[in-house]
Tab-separated table of C-alpha atoms and ligand atoms in Angstrom:
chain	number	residue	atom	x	y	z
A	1	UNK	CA	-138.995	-116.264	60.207
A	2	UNK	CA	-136.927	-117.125	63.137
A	3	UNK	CA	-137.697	-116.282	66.796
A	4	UNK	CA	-135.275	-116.398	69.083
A	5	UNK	CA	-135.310	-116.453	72.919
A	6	UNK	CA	-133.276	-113.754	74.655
A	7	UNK	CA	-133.019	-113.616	78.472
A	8	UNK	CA	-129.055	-113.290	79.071
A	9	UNK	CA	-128.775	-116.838	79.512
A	10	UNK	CA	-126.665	-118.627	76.660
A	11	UNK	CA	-127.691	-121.736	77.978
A	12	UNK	CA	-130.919	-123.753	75.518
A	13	UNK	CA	-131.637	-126.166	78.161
A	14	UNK	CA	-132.951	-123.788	80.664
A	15	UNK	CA	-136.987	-122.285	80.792
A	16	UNK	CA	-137.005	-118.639	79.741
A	17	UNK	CA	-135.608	-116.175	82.652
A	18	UNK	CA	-137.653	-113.434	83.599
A	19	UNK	CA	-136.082	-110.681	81.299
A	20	UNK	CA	-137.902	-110.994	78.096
A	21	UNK	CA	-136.795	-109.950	74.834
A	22	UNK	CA	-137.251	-112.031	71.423
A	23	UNK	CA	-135.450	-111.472	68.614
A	24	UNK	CA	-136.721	-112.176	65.126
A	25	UNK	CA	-134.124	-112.358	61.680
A	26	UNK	CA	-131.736	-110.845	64.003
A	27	UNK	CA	-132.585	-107.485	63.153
A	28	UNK	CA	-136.342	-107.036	65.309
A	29	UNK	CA	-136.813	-107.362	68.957
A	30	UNK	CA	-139.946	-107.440	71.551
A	31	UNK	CA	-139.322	-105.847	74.414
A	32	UNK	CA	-135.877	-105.550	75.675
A	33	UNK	CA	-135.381	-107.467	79.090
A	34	UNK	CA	-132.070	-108.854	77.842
A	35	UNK	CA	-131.565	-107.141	74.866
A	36	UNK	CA	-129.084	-105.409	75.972
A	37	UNK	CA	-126.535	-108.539	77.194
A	38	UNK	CA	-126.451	-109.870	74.056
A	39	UNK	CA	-122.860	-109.845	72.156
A	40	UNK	CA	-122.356	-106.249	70.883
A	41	UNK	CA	-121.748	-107.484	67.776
A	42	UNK	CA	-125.765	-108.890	67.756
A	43	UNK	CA	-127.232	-105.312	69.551
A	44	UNK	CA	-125.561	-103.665	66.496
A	45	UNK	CA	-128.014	-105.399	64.405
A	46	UNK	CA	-131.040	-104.399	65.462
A	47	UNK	CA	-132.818	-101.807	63.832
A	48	UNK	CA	-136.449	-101.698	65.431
A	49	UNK	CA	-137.570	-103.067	68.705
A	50	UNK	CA	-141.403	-102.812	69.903
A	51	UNK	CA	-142.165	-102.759	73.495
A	52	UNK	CA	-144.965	-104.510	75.202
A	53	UNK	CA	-145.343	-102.264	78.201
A	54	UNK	CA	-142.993	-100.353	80.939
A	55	UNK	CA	-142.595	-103.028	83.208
A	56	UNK	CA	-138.514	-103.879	84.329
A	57	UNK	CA	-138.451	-107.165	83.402
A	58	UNK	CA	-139.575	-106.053	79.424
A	59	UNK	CA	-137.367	-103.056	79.691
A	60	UNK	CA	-134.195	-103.454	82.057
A	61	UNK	CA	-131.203	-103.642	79.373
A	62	UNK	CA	-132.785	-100.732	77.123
A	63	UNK	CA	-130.933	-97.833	78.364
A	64	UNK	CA	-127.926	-100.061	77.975
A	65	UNK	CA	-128.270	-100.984	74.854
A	66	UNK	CA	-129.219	-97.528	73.370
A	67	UNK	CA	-126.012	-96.751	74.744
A	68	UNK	CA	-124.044	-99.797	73.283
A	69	UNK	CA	-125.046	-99.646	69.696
A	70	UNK	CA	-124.890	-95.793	69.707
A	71	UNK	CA	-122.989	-94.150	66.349
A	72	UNK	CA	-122.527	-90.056	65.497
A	73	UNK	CA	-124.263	-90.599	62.604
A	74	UNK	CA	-128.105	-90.272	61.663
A	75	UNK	CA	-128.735	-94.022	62.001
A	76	UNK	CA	-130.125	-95.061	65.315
A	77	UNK	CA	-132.640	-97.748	66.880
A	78	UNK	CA	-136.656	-97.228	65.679
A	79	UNK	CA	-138.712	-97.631	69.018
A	80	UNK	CA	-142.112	-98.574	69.048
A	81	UNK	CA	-144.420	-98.399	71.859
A	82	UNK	CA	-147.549	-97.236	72.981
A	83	UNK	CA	-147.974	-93.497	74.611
A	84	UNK	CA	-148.313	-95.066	78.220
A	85	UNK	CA	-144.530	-96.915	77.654
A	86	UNK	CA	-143.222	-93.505	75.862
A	87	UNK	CA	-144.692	-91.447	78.852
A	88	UNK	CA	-143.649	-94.056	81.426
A	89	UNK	CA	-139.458	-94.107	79.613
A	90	UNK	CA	-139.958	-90.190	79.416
A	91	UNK	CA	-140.758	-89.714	83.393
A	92	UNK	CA	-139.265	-92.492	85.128
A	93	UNK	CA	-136.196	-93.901	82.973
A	94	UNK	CA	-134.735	-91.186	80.535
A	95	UNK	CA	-135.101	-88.730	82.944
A	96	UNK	CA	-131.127	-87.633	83.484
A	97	UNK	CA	-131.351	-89.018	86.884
A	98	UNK	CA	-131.528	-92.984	86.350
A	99	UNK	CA	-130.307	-92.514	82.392
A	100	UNK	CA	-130.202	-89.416	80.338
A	101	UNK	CA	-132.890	-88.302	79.086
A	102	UNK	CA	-132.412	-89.988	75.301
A	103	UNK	CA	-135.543	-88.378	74.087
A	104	UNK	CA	-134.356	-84.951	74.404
A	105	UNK	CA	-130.521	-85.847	72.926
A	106	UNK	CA	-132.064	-87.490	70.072
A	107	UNK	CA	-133.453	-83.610	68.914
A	108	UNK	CA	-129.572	-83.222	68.012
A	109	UNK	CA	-127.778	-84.066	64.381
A	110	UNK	CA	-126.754	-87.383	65.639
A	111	UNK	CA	-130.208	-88.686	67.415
A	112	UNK	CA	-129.464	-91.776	70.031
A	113	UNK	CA	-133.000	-93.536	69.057
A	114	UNK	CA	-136.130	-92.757	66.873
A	115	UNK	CA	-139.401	-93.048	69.518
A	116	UNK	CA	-142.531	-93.961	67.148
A	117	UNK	CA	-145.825	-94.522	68.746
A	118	UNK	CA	-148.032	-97.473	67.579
A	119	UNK	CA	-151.642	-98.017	69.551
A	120	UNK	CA	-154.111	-100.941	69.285
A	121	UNK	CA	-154.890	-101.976	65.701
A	122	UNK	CA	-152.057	-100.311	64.530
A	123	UNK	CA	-149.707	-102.074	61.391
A	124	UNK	CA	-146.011	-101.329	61.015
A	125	UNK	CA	-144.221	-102.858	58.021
A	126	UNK	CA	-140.440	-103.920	58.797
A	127	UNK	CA	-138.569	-105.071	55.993
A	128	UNK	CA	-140.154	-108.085	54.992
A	129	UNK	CA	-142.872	-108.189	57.903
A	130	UNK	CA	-145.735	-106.707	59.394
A	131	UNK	CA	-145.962	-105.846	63.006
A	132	UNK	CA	-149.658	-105.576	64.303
A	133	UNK	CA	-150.445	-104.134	67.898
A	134	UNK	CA	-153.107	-105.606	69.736
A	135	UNK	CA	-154.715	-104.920	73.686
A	136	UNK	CA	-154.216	-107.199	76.208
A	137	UNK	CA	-155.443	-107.178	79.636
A	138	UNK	CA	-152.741	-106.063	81.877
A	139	UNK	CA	-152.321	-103.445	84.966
A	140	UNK	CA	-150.859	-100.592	82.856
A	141	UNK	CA	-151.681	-100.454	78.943
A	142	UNK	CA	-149.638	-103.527	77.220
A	143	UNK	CA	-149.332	-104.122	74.145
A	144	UNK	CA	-149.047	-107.789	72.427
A	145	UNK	CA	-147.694	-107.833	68.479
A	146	UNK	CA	-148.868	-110.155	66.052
A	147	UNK	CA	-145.778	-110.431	63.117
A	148	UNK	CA	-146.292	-111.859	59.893
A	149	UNK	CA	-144.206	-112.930	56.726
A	150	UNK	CA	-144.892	-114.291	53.570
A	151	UNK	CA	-145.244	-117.827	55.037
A	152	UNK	CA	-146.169	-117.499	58.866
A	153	UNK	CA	-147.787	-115.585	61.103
A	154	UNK	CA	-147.207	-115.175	64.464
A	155	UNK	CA	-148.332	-113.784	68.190
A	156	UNK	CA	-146.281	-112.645	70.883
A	157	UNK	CA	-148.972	-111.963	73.398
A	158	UNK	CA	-147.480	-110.486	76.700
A	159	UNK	CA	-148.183	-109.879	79.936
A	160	UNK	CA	-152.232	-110.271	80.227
A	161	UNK	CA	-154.773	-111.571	82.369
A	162	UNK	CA	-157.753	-113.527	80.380
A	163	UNK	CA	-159.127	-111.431	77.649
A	164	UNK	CA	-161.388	-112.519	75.015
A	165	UNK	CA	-160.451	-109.434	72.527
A	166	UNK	CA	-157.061	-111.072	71.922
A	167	UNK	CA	-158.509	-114.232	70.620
A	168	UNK	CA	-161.495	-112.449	68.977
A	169	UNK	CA	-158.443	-110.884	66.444
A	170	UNK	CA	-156.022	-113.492	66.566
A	171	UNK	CA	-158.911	-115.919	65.116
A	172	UNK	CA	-159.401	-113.961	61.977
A	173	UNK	CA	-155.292	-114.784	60.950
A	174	UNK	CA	-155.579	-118.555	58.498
A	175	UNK	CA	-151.836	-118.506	58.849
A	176	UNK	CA	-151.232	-118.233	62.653
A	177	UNK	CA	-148.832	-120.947	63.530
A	178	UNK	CA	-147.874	-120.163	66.968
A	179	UNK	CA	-148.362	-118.429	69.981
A	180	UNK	CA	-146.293	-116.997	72.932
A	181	UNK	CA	-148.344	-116.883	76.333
A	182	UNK	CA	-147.273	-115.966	79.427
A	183	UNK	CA	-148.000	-118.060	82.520
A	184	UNK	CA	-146.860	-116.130	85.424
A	185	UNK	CA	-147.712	-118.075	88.440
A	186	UNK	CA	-149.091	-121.858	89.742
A	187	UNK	CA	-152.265	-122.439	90.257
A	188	UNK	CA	-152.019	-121.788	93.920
A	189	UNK	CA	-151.129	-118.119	93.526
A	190	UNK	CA	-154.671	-117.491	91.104
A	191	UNK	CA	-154.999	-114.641	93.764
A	192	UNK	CA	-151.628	-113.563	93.024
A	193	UNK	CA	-152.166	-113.792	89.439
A	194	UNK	CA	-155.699	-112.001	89.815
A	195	UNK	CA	-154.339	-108.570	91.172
A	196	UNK	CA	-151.218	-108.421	89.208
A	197	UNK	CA	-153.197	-109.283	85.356
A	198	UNK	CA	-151.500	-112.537	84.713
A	199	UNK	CA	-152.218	-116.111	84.055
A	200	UNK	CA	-151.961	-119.149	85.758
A	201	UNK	CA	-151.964	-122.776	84.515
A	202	UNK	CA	-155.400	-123.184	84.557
A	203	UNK	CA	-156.151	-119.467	83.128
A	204	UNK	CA	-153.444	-120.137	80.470
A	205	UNK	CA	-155.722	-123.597	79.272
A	206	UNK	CA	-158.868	-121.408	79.382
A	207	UNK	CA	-157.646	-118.585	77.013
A	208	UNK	CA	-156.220	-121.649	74.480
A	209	UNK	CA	-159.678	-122.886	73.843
A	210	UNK	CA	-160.787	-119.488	73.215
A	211	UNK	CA	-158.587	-119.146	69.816
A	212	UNK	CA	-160.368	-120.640	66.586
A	213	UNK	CA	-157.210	-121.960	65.385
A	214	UNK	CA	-154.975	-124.822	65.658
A	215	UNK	CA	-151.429	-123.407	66.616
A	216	UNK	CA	-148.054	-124.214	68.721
A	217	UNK	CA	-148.720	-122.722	72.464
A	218	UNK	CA	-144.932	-121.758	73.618
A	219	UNK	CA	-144.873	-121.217	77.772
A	220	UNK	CA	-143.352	-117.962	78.647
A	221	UNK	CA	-142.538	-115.795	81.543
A	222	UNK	CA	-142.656	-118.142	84.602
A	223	UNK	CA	-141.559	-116.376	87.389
A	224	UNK	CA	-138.520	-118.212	88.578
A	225	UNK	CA	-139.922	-119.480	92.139
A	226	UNK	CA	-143.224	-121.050	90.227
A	227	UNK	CA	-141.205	-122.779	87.504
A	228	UNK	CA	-141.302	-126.383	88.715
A	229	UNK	CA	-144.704	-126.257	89.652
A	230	UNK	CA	-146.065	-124.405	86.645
A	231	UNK	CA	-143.916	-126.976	84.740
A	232	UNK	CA	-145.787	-130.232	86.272
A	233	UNK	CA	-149.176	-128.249	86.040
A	234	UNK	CA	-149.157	-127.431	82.595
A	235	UNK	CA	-148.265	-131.088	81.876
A	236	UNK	CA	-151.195	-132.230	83.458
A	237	UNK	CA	-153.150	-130.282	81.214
A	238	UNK	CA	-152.236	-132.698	78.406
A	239	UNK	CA	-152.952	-129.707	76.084
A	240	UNK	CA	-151.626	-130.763	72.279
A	241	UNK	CA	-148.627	-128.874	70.829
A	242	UNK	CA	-148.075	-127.297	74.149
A	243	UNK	CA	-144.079	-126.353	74.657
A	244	UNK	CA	-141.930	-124.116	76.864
A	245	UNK	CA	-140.051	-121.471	76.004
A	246	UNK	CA	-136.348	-122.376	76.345
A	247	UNK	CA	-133.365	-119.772	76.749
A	248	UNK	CA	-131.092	-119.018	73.902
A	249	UNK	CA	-133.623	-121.120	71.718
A	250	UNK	CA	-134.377	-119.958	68.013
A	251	UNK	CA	-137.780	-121.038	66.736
A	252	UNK	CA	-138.147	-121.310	62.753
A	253	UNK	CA	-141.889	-120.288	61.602
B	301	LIG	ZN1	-146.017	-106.557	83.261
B	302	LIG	ZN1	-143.573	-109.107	82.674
């Protein structure tokens, strides 16, 4: 399969900006921070996007794009997410006063997007993958997806603070090859990272030695201001296979 970095920046040599989508065979997303700057001709592909949680920076281009790729007919986008996201997009977003209410639009002939609720432990078969939805430990309830193929298998973890769970079910998977991890903030800011459920360079290392399995650890999710320091920290870690996310970058599993 092949993963590829979306944050509106068409630029590879630049760490992942803090709108976070991935798209996978060009037809799946996760979460849809940038989803919707990508070429037209790209949204239009799409056919099923899961969503991690109702935070901005995970959903800020989706009204947009539910817009952009939207046809009178009775094909439209399959969104997945857990009843905390739905109820969050329901009340808050799609609400006719910051976007119309897309729920309610989509009871008509031509529907703008099918909303599909997956919880924790829940599979979803795509095509030629399967989409798993696991807990992490975040302020609001997040989910992380584990995808597999044929060949690969791999974890998109999300927004979390530590959580032993994740690695507890990530360990059972022989053919996990990689895994995306946020770090959110330096070392410095552990306080910050405490009371907002995220990790820091030295949380990040902890939760790798909790997994059972030798993988690729990709970086995500630096917040922009922490970037250069997270960047030096994490390479202090000397942690094998460790990498960073890069913008615009597509990852073959
Ligand atoms: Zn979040
Ligand atoms: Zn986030």
């Amino acid at each position: 399969m092949r993963l590829t970095i979306v944050d509106g920046s068409e630029s590879a040599s630049r760490y992942q900006a803090n709108l976070i989508s991935y798209v996978l065979d060009g037809d799946l997303a996760f979460d849809a921070g940038a989803l919707g700057l990508m070429p037209l001709v790209d949204q239009k592909k799409l056919s099923t996007i899961f969503l991690s949680h109702s935070h901005t920076d995970h959903i800020a281009t989706l009204p947009l794009l539910i817009d952009n790729v939207y046809t009178p007919t009775p094909e439209c986008i399959r969104l997945y997410a857990n009843s905390a996201t739905i109820d969050d997009l329901r009340q808050h977003v799609f609400n006719d006063h910051i976007w119309p209410d897309v729920f309610r639009l989509s009871g008509h002939t031509s529907p703008f997007v099918e909303v599909c609720t997956i919880e924790h432990g829940q599979t979803v078969v795509v095509g030629n993958k399967r989409v798993t939805a696991f807990d992490v430990q975040h302020t609001i309830p997040t989910l992380g997806y584990l995808v597999e193929d044929d060949t690969a298998a791999i974890a998109l973890v999300a927004d979390t603070a530590a959580c032993d769970a994740i690695w507890e079910f990530l360990s059972t998977f022989e053919r996990l090859r990689a895994v995306f991890l946020e770090i959110s903030f330096a070392n410095a800011q552990q306080w910050l990272a405490d009371v907002s459920q995220h990790l820091t360079p030295q949380g990040f290392l902890a939760e790798t030695k909790k997994l059972q399995r030798e993988v690729d650890w990709y970086v995500t999710h630096m917040k922009p201001n922490c970037a250069a320091q997270i960047v030096a920290e994490v390479a202090a870690l000397e942690l094998p296979r460790c990498h960073f996310a890069m913008s615009a970058q597509t990852y073959e599993f």
